[in-house]
JSON list of C-alpha atoms in Angstrom, two decimals:
[
{"chain": "S", "resi": 17, "resn": "ASP", "atom": "CA", "xyz": [23.56, 33.07, -29.85]},
{"chain": "S", "resi": 18, "resn": "ALA", "atom": "CA", "xyz": [24.80, 34.65, -33.21]},
{"chain": "S", "resi": 19, "resn": "GLY", "atom": "CA", "xyz": [28.30, 33.69, -32.63]},
{"chain": "S", "resi": 20, "resn": "VAL", "atom": "CA", "xyz": [31.15, 35.99, -33.05]},
{"chain": "S", "resi": 21, "resn": "ILE", "atom": "CA", "xyz": [30.53, 38.46, -35.52]},
{"chain": "S", "resi": 22, "resn": "GLN", "atom": "CA", "xyz": [33.17, 40.50, -37.69]},
{"chain": "S", "resi": 23, "resn": "SER", "atom": "CA", "xyz": [33.07, 43.13, -39.98]},
{"chain": "S", "resi": 24, "resn": "PRO", "atom": "CA", "xyz": [33.78, 43.64, -42.85]},
{"chain": "S", "resi": 25, "resn": "ARG", "atom": "CA", "xyz": [33.87, 40.07, -44.28]},
{"chain": "S", "resi": 26, "resn": "HIS", "atom": "CA", "xyz": [35.96, 41.39, -47.40]},
{"chain": "S", "resi": 27, "resn": "GLU", "atom": "CA", "xyz": [38.14, 44.56, -47.75]},
{"chain": "S", "resi": 28, "resn": "VAL", "atom": "CA", "xyz": [40.39, 45.61, -50.80]},
{"chain": "S", "resi": 29, "resn": "THR", "atom": "CA", "xyz": [42.31, 48.81, -49.97]},
{"chain": "S", "resi": 30, "resn": "GLU", "atom": "CA", "xyz": [45.27, 50.69, -51.46]},
{"chain": "S", "resi": 31, "resn": "MET", "atom": "CA", "xyz": [48.64, 50.87, -49.63]},
{"chain": "S", "resi": 32, "resn": "GLY", "atom": "CA", "xyz": [48.88, 53.51, -47.23]},
{"chain": "S", "resi": 33, "resn": "GLN", "atom": "CA", "xyz": [45.08, 53.73, -46.30]},
{"chain": "S", "resi": 34, "resn": "GLU", "atom": "CA", "xyz": [43.65, 53.14, -42.82]},
{"chain": "S", "resi": 35, "resn": "VAL", "atom": "CA", "xyz": [42.07, 49.62, -42.21]},
{"chain": "S", "resi": 36, "resn": "THR", "atom": "CA", "xyz": [39.55, 49.08, -39.24]},
{"chain": "S", "resi": 37, "resn": "LEU", "atom": "CA", "xyz": [38.32, 45.52, -38.65]},
{"chain": "S", "resi": 38, "resn": "ARG", "atom": "CA", "xyz": [35.58, 45.10, -36.00]},
{"chain": "S", "resi": 39, "resn": "CYS", "atom": "CA", "xyz": [34.48, 42.45, -33.81]},
{"chain": "S", "resi": 40, "resn": "LYS", "atom": "CA", "xyz": [31.44, 41.77, -31.46]},
{"chain": "S", "resi": 41, "resn": "PRO", "atom": "CA", "xyz": [32.28, 38.73, -29.36]},
{"chain": "S", "resi": 42, "resn": "ILE", "atom": "CA", "xyz": [29.66, 36.31, -28.12]},
{"chain": "S", "resi": 43, "resn": "SER", "atom": "CA", "xyz": [27.77, 37.75, -25.12]},
{"chain": "S", "resi": 44, "resn": "GLY", "atom": "CA", "xyz": [28.95, 37.11, -21.61]},
{"chain": "S", "resi": 45, "resn": "HIS", "atom": "CA", "xyz": [32.34, 35.88, -22.96]},
{"chain": "S", "resi": 46, "resn": "ASP", "atom": "CA", "xyz": [35.42, 37.55, -21.09]},
{"chain": "S", "resi": 47, "resn": "TYR", "atom": "CA", "xyz": [38.31, 36.74, -23.46]},
{"chain": "S", "resi": 48, "resn": "LEU", "atom": "CA", "xyz": [38.60, 38.24, -26.84]},
{"chain": "S", "resi": 49, "resn": "PHE", "atom": "CA", "xyz": [41.44, 37.17, -29.11]},
{"chain": "S", "resi": 50, "resn": "TRP", "atom": "CA", "xyz": [42.51, 38.47, -32.47]},
{"chain": "S", "resi": 51, "resn": "TYR", "atom": "CA", "xyz": [44.38, 36.30, -34.92]},
{"chain": "S", "resi": 52, "resn": "ARG", "atom": "CA", "xyz": [46.04, 36.52, -38.35]},
{"chain": "S", "resi": 53, "resn": "GLN", "atom": "CA", "xyz": [46.23, 33.81, -40.82]},
{"chain": "S", "resi": 54, "resn": "THR", "atom": "CA", "xyz": [48.51, 33.65, -43.80]},
{"chain": "S", "resi": 55, "resn": "MET", "atom": "CA", "xyz": [49.83, 30.78, -45.86]},
{"chain": "S", "resi": 56, "resn": "MET", "atom": "CA", "xyz": [53.24, 31.45, -44.96]},
{"chain": "S", "resi": 57, "resn": "ARG", "atom": "CA", "xyz": [53.08, 32.06, -41.40]},
{"chain": "S", "resi": 58, "resn": "GLY", "atom": "CA", "xyz": [49.85, 30.04, -40.38]},
{"chain": "S", "resi": 59, "resn": "LEU", "atom": "CA", "xyz": [47.60, 31.14, -37.56]},
{"chain": "S", "resi": 60, "resn": "GLU", "atom": "CA", "xyz": [49.20, 33.98, -35.33]},
{"chain": "S", "resi": 61, "resn": "LEU", "atom": "CA", "xyz": [48.08, 35.50, -32.05]},
{"chain": "S", "resi": 62, "resn": "LEU", "atom": "CA", "xyz": [48.03, 39.08, -32.48]},
{"chain": "S", "resi": 63, "resn": "ILE", "atom": "CA", "xyz": [46.51, 40.44, -29.03]},
{"chain": "S", "resi": 64, "resn": "TYR", "atom": "CA", "xyz": [44.16, 39.26, -26.55]},
{"chain": "S", "resi": 65, "resn": "PHE", "atom": "CA", "xyz": [42.05, 40.93, -23.89]},
{"chain": "S", "resi": 66, "resn": "ASN", "atom": "CA", "xyz": [40.47, 39.87, -20.44]},
{"chain": "S", "resi": 67, "resn": "ASN", "atom": "CA", "xyz": [37.44, 41.81, -19.38]},
{"chain": "S", "resi": 68, "resn": "ASN", "atom": "CA", "xyz": [38.26, 44.57, -21.98]},
{"chain": "S", "resi": 69, "resn": "VAL", "atom": "CA", "xyz": [41.84, 44.84, -20.96]},
{"chain": "S", "resi": 70, "resn": "PRO", "atom": "CA", "xyz": [44.77, 43.97, -23.29]},
{"chain": "S", "resi": 71, "resn": "ILE", "atom": "CA", "xyz": [46.85, 41.09, -21.63]},
{"chain": "S", "resi": 72, "resn": "ASP", "atom": "CA", "xyz": [49.40, 40.42, -24.07]},
{"chain": "S", "resi": 73, "resn": "ASP", "atom": "CA", "xyz": [49.97, 42.31, -27.43]},
{"chain": "S", "resi": 74, "resn": "SER", "atom": "CA", "xyz": [53.30, 40.79, -28.08]},
{"chain": "S", "resi": 75, "resn": "GLY", "atom": "CA", "xyz": [52.17, 39.46, -31.47]},
{"chain": "S", "resi": 76, "resn": "MET", "atom": "CA", "xyz": [51.29, 42.56, -32.79]},
{"chain": "S", "resi": 77, "resn": "PRO", "atom": "CA", "xyz": [53.63, 42.89, -35.74]},
{"chain": "S", "resi": 78, "resn": "GLU", "atom": "CA", "xyz": [54.48, 46.64, -35.41]},
{"chain": "S", "resi": 79, "resn": "ASP", "atom": "CA", "xyz": [53.30, 49.98, -34.46]},
{"chain": "S", "resi": 80, "resn": "ARG", "atom": "CA", "xyz": [50.96, 50.19, -37.51]},
{"chain": "S", "resi": 81, "resn": "PHE", "atom": "CA", "xyz": [48.78, 47.73, -35.74]},
{"chain": "S", "resi": 82, "resn": "SER", "atom": "CA", "xyz": [46.51, 48.58, -32.75]},
{"chain": "S", "resi": 83, "resn": "ALA", "atom": "CA", "xyz": [43.76, 47.15, -31.16]},
{"chain": "S", "resi": 84, "resn": "LYS", "atom": "CA", "xyz": [41.09, 48.42, -28.55]},
{"chain": "S", "resi": 85, "resn": "MET", "atom": "CA", "xyz": [38.13, 46.98, -26.70]},
{"chain": "S", "resi": 86, "resn": "PRO", "atom": "CA", "xyz": [36.25, 49.76, -25.33]},
{"chain": "S", "resi": 87, "resn": "ASN", "atom": "CA", "xyz": [33.43, 47.68, -23.88]},
{"chain": "S", "resi": 88, "resn": "ALA", "atom": "CA", "xyz": [32.65, 44.01, -23.44]},
{"chain": "S", "resi": 89, "resn": "SER", "atom": "CA", "xyz": [30.64, 43.89, -26.97]},
{"chain": "S", "resi": 90, "resn": "PHE", "atom": "CA", "xyz": [33.02, 45.58, -29.37]},
{"chain": "S", "resi": 91, "resn": "SER", "atom": "CA", "xyz": [36.66, 45.47, -30.22]},
{"chain": "S", "resi": 92, "resn": "THR", "atom": "CA", "xyz": [38.56, 46.73, -33.33]},
{"chain": "S", "resi": 93, "resn": "LEU", "atom": "CA", "xyz": [41.96, 46.16, -34.86]},
{"chain": "S", "resi": 94, "resn": "LYS", "atom": "CA", "xyz": [43.43, 48.92, -36.86]},
{"chain": "S", "resi": 95, "resn": "ILE", "atom": "CA", "xyz": [46.12, 49.02, -39.32]},
{"chain": "S", "resi": 96, "resn": "GLN", "atom": "CA", "xyz": [47.49, 52.60, -40.35]},
{"chain": "S", "resi": 97, "resn": "PRO", "atom": "CA", "xyz": [48.96, 52.73, -42.83]},
{"chain": "S", "resi": 98, "resn": "SER", "atom": "CA", "xyz": [48.36, 49.43, -44.57]},
{"chain": "S", "resi": 99, "resn": "GLU", "atom": "CA", "xyz": [50.85, 47.55, -46.69]},
{"chain": "S", "resi": 100, "resn": "PRO", "atom": "CA", "xyz": [50.67, 44.71, -49.25]},
{"chain": "S", "resi": 101, "resn": "ARG", "atom": "CA", "xyz": [52.25, 42.51, -46.73]},
{"chain": "S", "resi": 102, "resn": "ASP", "atom": "CA", "xyz": [49.39, 43.04, -44.36]},
{"chain": "S", "resi": 103, "resn": "SER", "atom": "CA", "xyz": [47.04, 41.14, -46.53]},
{"chain": "S", "resi": 104, "resn": "ALA", "atom": "CA", "xyz": [45.58, 38.14, -44.78]},
{"chain": "S", "resi": 105, "resn": "VAL", "atom": "CA", "xyz": [42.54, 36.78, -43.03]},
{"chain": "S", "resi": 106, "resn": "TYR", "atom": "CA", "xyz": [42.04, 38.36, -39.74]},
{"chain": "S", "resi": 107, "resn": "PHE", "atom": "CA", "xyz": [39.91, 36.34, -37.16]},
{"chain": "S", "resi": 108, "resn": "CYS", "atom": "CA", "xyz": [38.34, 37.47, -34.00]},
{"chain": "S", "resi": 109, "resn": "ALA", "atom": "CA", "xyz": [37.52, 34.76, -31.34]},
{"chain": "S", "resi": 110, "resn": "SER", "atom": "CA", "xyz": [35.95, 34.99, -27.83]},
{"chain": "S", "resi": 111, "resn": "SER", "atom": "CA", "xyz": [35.79, 32.66, -24.86]},
{"chain": "S", "resi": 112, "resn": "PHE", "atom": "CA", "xyz": [34.32, 32.14, -21.60]},
{"chain": "S", "resi": 113, "resn": "GLY", "atom": "CA", "xyz": [36.18, 29.08, -19.99]},
{"chain": "S", "resi": 114, "resn": "ASN", "atom": "CA", "xyz": [38.30, 26.89, -21.85]},
{"chain": "S", "resi": 115, "resn": "THR", "atom": "CA", "xyz": [36.95, 26.85, -25.53]},
{"chain": "S", "resi": 116, "resn": "ILE", "atom": "CA", "xyz": [37.30, 29.75, -27.71]},
{"chain": "S", "resi": 117, "resn": "TYR", "atom": "CA", "xyz": [34.92, 30.45, -30.80]},
{"chain": "S", "resi": 118, "resn": "PHE", "atom": "CA", "xyz": [35.90, 31.73, -33.91]},
{"chain": "S", "resi": 119, "resn": "GLY", "atom": "CA", "xyz": [34.29, 34.48, -36.14]},
{"chain": "S", "resi": 120, "resn": "GLU", "atom": "CA", "xyz": [34.03, 33.87, -39.94]},
{"chain": "S", "resi": 121, "resn": "GLY", "atom": "CA", "xyz": [36.99, 36.19, -40.54]},
{"chain": "S", "resi": 122, "resn": "SER", "atom": "CA", "xyz": [37.74, 39.51, -42.20]},
{"chain": "S", "resi": 123, "resn": "TRP", "atom": "CA", "xyz": [39.68, 38.84, -45.70]},
{"chain": "S", "resi": 124, "resn": "LEU", "atom": "CA", "xyz": [42.06, 41.77, -46.39]},
{"chain": "S", "resi": 125, "resn": "THR", "atom": "CA", "xyz": [43.81, 42.35, -49.48]},
{"chain": "S", "resi": 126, "resn": "VAL", "atom": "CA", "xyz": [46.14, 45.59, -49.54]},
{"chain": "S", "resi": 127, "resn": "VAL", "atom": "CA", "xyz": [46.95, 46.47, -53.16]},
{"chain": "L", "resi": 15, "resn": "ALA", "atom": "CA", "xyz": [57.18, 28.80, -23.73]},
{"chain": "L", "resi": 16, "resn": "GLN", "atom": "CA", "xyz": [54.43, 26.74, -25.14]},
{"chain": "L", "resi": 17, "resn": "SER", "atom": "CA", "xyz": [54.15, 25.39, -28.41]},
{"chain": "L", "resi": 18, "resn": "VAL", "atom": "CA", "xyz": [52.29, 22.93, -30.65]},
{"chain": "L", "resi": 19, "resn": "ALA", "atom": "CA", "xyz": [53.74, 20.79, -33.46]},
{"chain": "L", "resi": 20, "resn": "GLN", "atom": "CA", "xyz": [51.61, 19.39, -36.21]},
{"chain": "L", "resi": 21, "resn": "PRO", "atom": "CA", "xyz": [54.38, 17.18, -38.18]},
{"chain": "L", "resi": 22, "resn": "GLU", "atom": "CA", "xyz": [52.30, 16.52, -41.37]},
{"chain": "L", "resi": 23, "resn": "ASP", "atom": "CA", "xyz": [51.42, 19.35, -43.77]},
{"chain": "L", "resi": 24, "resn": "GLN", "atom": "CA", "xyz": [48.93, 17.00, -45.36]},
{"chain": "L", "resi": 25, "resn": "VAL", "atom": "CA", "xyz": [47.50, 13.63, -44.95]},
{"chain": "L", "resi": 26, "resn": "ASN", "atom": "CA", "xyz": [45.78, 11.58, -47.42]},
{"chain": "L", "resi": 27, "resn": "VAL", "atom": "CA", "xyz": [43.37, 8.94, -46.56]},
{"chain": "L", "resi": 28, "resn": "ALA", "atom": "CA", "xyz": [41.19, 6.47, -48.68]},
{"chain": "L", "resi": 29, "resn": "GLU", "atom": "CA", "xyz": [37.24, 6.99, -47.81]},
{"chain": "L", "resi": 30, "resn": "GLY", "atom": "CA", "xyz": [36.35, 4.50, -45.14]},
{"chain": "L", "resi": 31, "resn": "ASN", "atom": "CA", "xyz": [39.72, 3.90, -43.82]},
{"chain": "L", "resi": 32, "resn": "PRO", "atom": "CA", "xyz": [40.68, 5.07, -40.12]},
{"chain": "L", "resi": 33, "resn": "LEU", "atom": "CA", "xyz": [42.53, 8.48, -39.99]},
{"chain": "L", "resi": 34, "resn": "THR", "atom": "CA", "xyz": [45.04, 10.09, -37.75]},
{"chain": "L", "resi": 35, "resn": "VAL", "atom": "CA", "xyz": [46.25, 13.67, -37.55]},
{"chain": "L", "resi": 36, "resn": "LYS", "atom": "CA", "xyz": [49.31, 14.17, -35.48]},
{"chain": "L", "resi": 37, "resn": "CYS", "atom": "CA", "xyz": [49.91, 16.76, -32.60]},
{"chain": "L", "resi": 38, "resn": "THR", "atom": "CA", "xyz": [52.54, 17.15, -30.05]},
{"chain": "L", "resi": 39, "resn": "TYR", "atom": "CA", "xyz": [52.84, 20.05, -27.40]},
{"chain": "L", "resi": 40, "resn": "SER", "atom": "CA", "xyz": [55.06, 21.79, -25.07]},
{"chain": "L", "resi": 41, "resn": "VAL", "atom": "CA", "xyz": [53.63, 23.44, -22.20]},
{"chain": "L", "resi": 42, "resn": "SER", "atom": "CA", "xyz": [54.48, 24.08, -18.45]},
{"chain": "L", "resi": 43, "resn": "GLY", "atom": "CA", "xyz": [51.91, 22.69, -16.03]},
{"chain": "L", "resi": 44, "resn": "ASN", "atom": "CA", "xyz": [48.87, 20.81, -17.25]},
{"chain": "L", "resi": 45, "resn": "PRO", "atom": "CA", "xyz": [47.70, 21.45, -20.68]},
{"chain": "L", "resi": 46, "resn": "TYR", "atom": "CA", "xyz": [44.36, 22.29, -22.26]},
{"chain": "L", "resi": 47, "resn": "LEU", "atom": "CA", "xyz": [44.36, 20.64, -25.57]},
{"chain": "L", "resi": 48, "resn": "PHE", "atom": "CA", "xyz": [42.03, 21.49, -28.48]},
{"chain": "L", "resi": 49, "resn": "TRP", "atom": "CA", "xyz": [41.01, 20.36, -32.03]},
{"chain": "L", "resi": 50, "resn": "TYR", "atom": "CA", "xyz": [39.71, 22.74, -34.68]},
{"chain": "L", "resi": 51, "resn": "VAL", "atom": "CA", "xyz": [38.46, 22.26, -38.07]},
{"chain": "L", "resi": 52, "resn": "GLN", "atom": "CA", "xyz": [38.42, 24.89, -40.83]},
{"chain": "L", "resi": 53, "resn": "TYR", "atom": "CA", "xyz": [36.59, 24.56, -44.14]},
{"chain": "L", "resi": 54, "resn": "PRO", "atom": "CA", "xyz": [37.51, 26.59, -47.09]},
{"chain": "L", "resi": 55, "resn": "ASN", "atom": "CA", "xyz": [36.61, 30.36, -46.66]},
{"chain": "L", "resi": 56, "resn": "ARG", "atom": "CA", "xyz": [35.27, 29.70, -43.22]},
{"chain": "L", "resi": 57, "resn": "GLY", "atom": "CA", "xyz": [36.44, 30.46, -39.61]},
{"chain": "L", "resi": 58, "resn": "LEU", "atom": "CA", "xyz": [37.82, 27.70, -37.30]},
{"chain": "L", "resi": 59, "resn": "GLN", "atom": "CA", "xyz": [35.20, 25.42, -35.70]},
{"chain": "L", "resi": 60, "resn": "PHE", "atom": "CA", "xyz": [35.65, 23.71, -32.22]},
{"chain": "L", "resi": 61, "resn": "LEU", "atom": "CA", "xyz": [35.89, 19.90, -32.62]},
{"chain": "L", "resi": 62, "resn": "LEU", "atom": "CA", "xyz": [36.95, 18.67, -29.06]},
{"chain": "L", "resi": 63, "resn": "LYS", "atom": "CA", "xyz": [39.10, 19.42, -26.21]},
{"chain": "L", "resi": 64, "resn": "TYR", "atom": "CA", "xyz": [41.03, 17.70, -23.35]},
{"chain": "L", "resi": 65, "resn": "ILE", "atom": "CA", "xyz": [40.82, 19.54, -19.88]},
{"chain": "L", "resi": 66, "resn": "THR", "atom": "CA", "xyz": [41.17, 16.61, -17.46]},
{"chain": "L", "resi": 67, "resn": "GLY", "atom": "CA", "xyz": [40.07, 13.03, -16.89]},
{"chain": "L", "resi": 68, "resn": "ASP", "atom": "CA", "xyz": [39.47, 10.06, -19.32]},
{"chain": "L", "resi": 69, "resn": "ASN", "atom": "CA", "xyz": [42.58, 10.37, -21.86]},
{"chain": "L", "resi": 70, "resn": "LEU", "atom": "CA", "xyz": [40.14, 9.42, -25.04]},
{"chain": "L", "resi": 71, "resn": "VAL", "atom": "CA", "xyz": [38.01, 12.35, -25.88]},
{"chain": "L", "resi": 72, "resn": "LYS", "atom": "CA", "xyz": [34.99, 12.38, -28.29]},
{"chain": "L", "resi": 73, "resn": "GLY", "atom": "CA", "xyz": [33.99, 15.17, -30.42]},
{"chain": "L", "resi": 74, "resn": "SER", "atom": "CA", "xyz": [32.00, 16.26, -32.84]},
{"chain": "L", "resi": 75, "resn": "TYR", "atom": "CA", "xyz": [31.33, 14.47, -36.37]},
{"chain": "L", "resi": 76, "resn": "GLY", "atom": "CA", "xyz": [32.78, 11.20, -34.88]},
{"chain": "L", "resi": 77, "resn": "PHE", "atom": "CA", "xyz": [36.10, 12.43, -34.31]},
{"chain": "L", "resi": 78, "resn": "GLU", "atom": "CA", "xyz": [37.88, 11.49, -31.12]},
{"chain": "L", "resi": 79, "resn": "ALA", "atom": "CA", "xyz": [41.63, 12.21, -29.59]},
{"chain": "L", "resi": 80, "resn": "GLU", "atom": "CA", "xyz": [43.75, 10.63, -27.16]},
{"chain": "L", "resi": 81, "resn": "PHE", "atom": "CA", "xyz": [45.82, 12.64, -24.92]},
{"chain": "L", "resi": 82, "resn": "ASN", "atom": "CA", "xyz": [49.33, 10.92, -24.15]},
{"chain": "L", "resi": 83, "resn": "LYS", "atom": "CA", "xyz": [50.91, 12.63, -21.16]},
{"chain": "L", "resi": 84, "resn": "SER", "atom": "CA", "xyz": [54.15, 10.58, -21.52]},
{"chain": "L", "resi": 85, "resn": "GLN", "atom": "CA", "xyz": [54.54, 11.35, -25.20]},
{"chain": "L", "resi": 86, "resn": "THR", "atom": "CA", "xyz": [53.12, 14.83, -25.01]},
{"chain": "L", "resi": 87, "resn": "SER", "atom": "CA", "xyz": [50.89, 13.90, -27.80]},
{"chain": "L", "resi": 88, "resn": "PHE", "atom": "CA", "xyz": [47.41, 14.79, -28.60]},
{"chain": "L", "resi": 89, "resn": "HIS", "atom": "CA", "xyz": [46.45, 13.08, -31.76]},
{"chain": "L", "resi": 90, "resn": "LEU", "atom": "CA", "xyz": [43.00, 13.01, -33.80]},
{"chain": "L", "resi": 91, "resn": "LYS", "atom": "CA", "xyz": [41.42, 10.18, -35.11]},
{"chain": "L", "resi": 92, "resn": "LYS", "atom": "CA", "xyz": [38.26, 8.73, -36.49]},
{"chain": "L", "resi": 93, "resn": "PRO", "atom": "CA", "xyz": [37.61, 5.20, -37.44]},
{"chain": "L", "resi": 94, "resn": "SER", "atom": "CA", "xyz": [36.19, 5.59, -40.89]},
{"chain": "L", "resi": 95, "resn": "ALA", "atom": "CA", "xyz": [36.73, 8.79, -43.00]},
{"chain": "L", "resi": 96, "resn": "LEU", "atom": "CA", "xyz": [34.47, 10.60, -45.01]},
{"chain": "L", "resi": 97, "resn": "VAL", "atom": "CA", "xyz": [35.05, 12.62, -48.01]},
{"chain": "L", "resi": 98, "resn": "SER", "atom": "CA", "xyz": [33.34, 15.62, -46.42]},
{"chain": "L", "resi": 99, "resn": "ASP", "atom": "CA", "xyz": [35.95, 15.32, -43.56]},
{"chain": "L", "resi": 100, "resn": "SER", "atom": "CA", "xyz": [38.76, 16.99, -46.00]},
{"chain": "L", "resi": 101, "resn": "ALA", "atom": "CA", "xyz": [39.47, 20.23, -44.39]},
{"chain": "L", "resi": 102, "resn": "LEU", "atom": "CA", "xyz": [42.35, 21.80, -42.40]},
{"chain": "L", "resi": 103, "resn": "TYR", "atom": "CA", "xyz": [42.87, 20.79, -38.85]},
{"chain": "L", "resi": 104, "resn": "PHE", "atom": "CA", "xyz": [44.52, 22.58, -36.14]},
{"chain": "L", "resi": 105, "resn": "CYS", "atom": "CA", "xyz": [45.78, 21.54, -32.75]},
{"chain": "L", "resi": 106, "resn": "ALA", "atom": "CA", "xyz": [45.87, 24.03, -29.98]},
{"chain": "L", "resi": 107, "resn": "VAL", "atom": "CA", "xyz": [47.02, 24.23, -26.29]},
{"chain": "L", "resi": 108, "resn": "ARG", "atom": "CA", "xyz": [46.16, 26.94, -23.78]},
{"chain": "L", "resi": 109, "resn": "ASN", "atom": "CA", "xyz": [47.91, 27.14, -20.34]},
{"chain": "L", "resi": 110, "resn": "ARG", "atom": "CA", "xyz": [47.62, 29.01, -17.36]},
{"chain": "L", "resi": 111, "resn": "ASP", "atom": "CA", "xyz": [48.37, 32.30, -18.81]},
{"chain": "L", "resi": 112, "resn": "ASP", "atom": "CA", "xyz": [45.23, 31.87, -21.15]},
{"chain": "L", "resi": 113, "resn": "LYS", "atom": "CA", "xyz": [47.22, 32.50, -24.22]},
{"chain": "L", "resi": 114, "resn": "ILE", "atom": "CA", "xyz": [46.01, 29.90, -26.81]},
{"chain": "L", "resi": 115, "resn": "ILE", "atom": "CA", "xyz": [48.73, 28.87, -29.45]},
{"chain": "L", "resi": 116, "resn": "PHE", "atom": "CA", "xyz": [47.83, 26.98, -32.76]},
{"chain": "L", "resi": 117, "resn": "GLY", "atom": "CA", "xyz": [49.66, 24.53, -34.87]},
{"chain": "L", "resi": 118, "resn": "LYS", "atom": "CA", "xyz": [50.46, 25.18, -38.16]},
{"chain": "L", "resi": 119, "resn": "GLY", "atom": "CA", "xyz": [47.65, 22.97, -39.42]},
{"chain": "L", "resi": 120, "resn": "THR", "atom": "CA", "xyz": [47.33, 19.72, -41.47]},
{"chain": "L", "resi": 121, "resn": "ARG", "atom": "CA", "xyz": [45.29, 19.56, -44.45]},
{"chain": "L", "resi": 122, "resn": "LEU", "atom": "CA", "xyz": [43.31, 16.27, -44.53]},
{"chain": "L", "resi": 123, "resn": "HIS", "atom": "CA", "xyz": [42.52, 14.93, -47.87]},
{"chain": "L", "resi": 124, "resn": "ILE", "atom": "CA", "xyz": [39.94, 12.07, -47.98]},
{"chain": "L", "resi": 125, "resn": "LEU", "atom": "CA", "xyz": [39.91, 10.25, -51.23]},
{"chain": "L", "resi": 126, "resn": "PRO", "atom": "CA", "xyz": [36.90, 8.77, -52.80]}
]
């Protein structure tokens, strides 16, 4: 299996622009997680889905952030409008059973 | 609410010496416990997990971890450290609501 696939790997955007991060989970996995990693706050759980349904979005920082999972093989995390403080590494992860597997991350810089 | 604590931001160990990276947790019910490793500019890689059974769990790259229910700990260990073990290590806990929470991470430096 190719693992969890994220795109883009790197993105630099200007403040105020819309950013869309994409994730393809491992085939057959029924859970999908979005995490954000920063030096200051470590690894934060933003939202997670079970069978394409959002279960807990309490970690989403504010209304500028939204996530969707239209089908079992695709999810997006959108930031609109983006701000410099959104600069971070965004990880997607998926699981079937107990262990979750991470993608390589999307490195976002908002200038 | 569940939580994970990694009390050390950084651990320095000489190559060849045993290493321990500490983790304590708080969760209602029986915990599922995990260790992940992150190398620079990479995603997190699964090392090992405790679900049930033997308190000593063996994982990848010679690592092992010991589950201690009375101390609510799940420390990561390796008998003989390698320079290539230098990385960021995360402890995580998952409970019945399937939310997985990670500690802040411990940076491990293995000194040649």
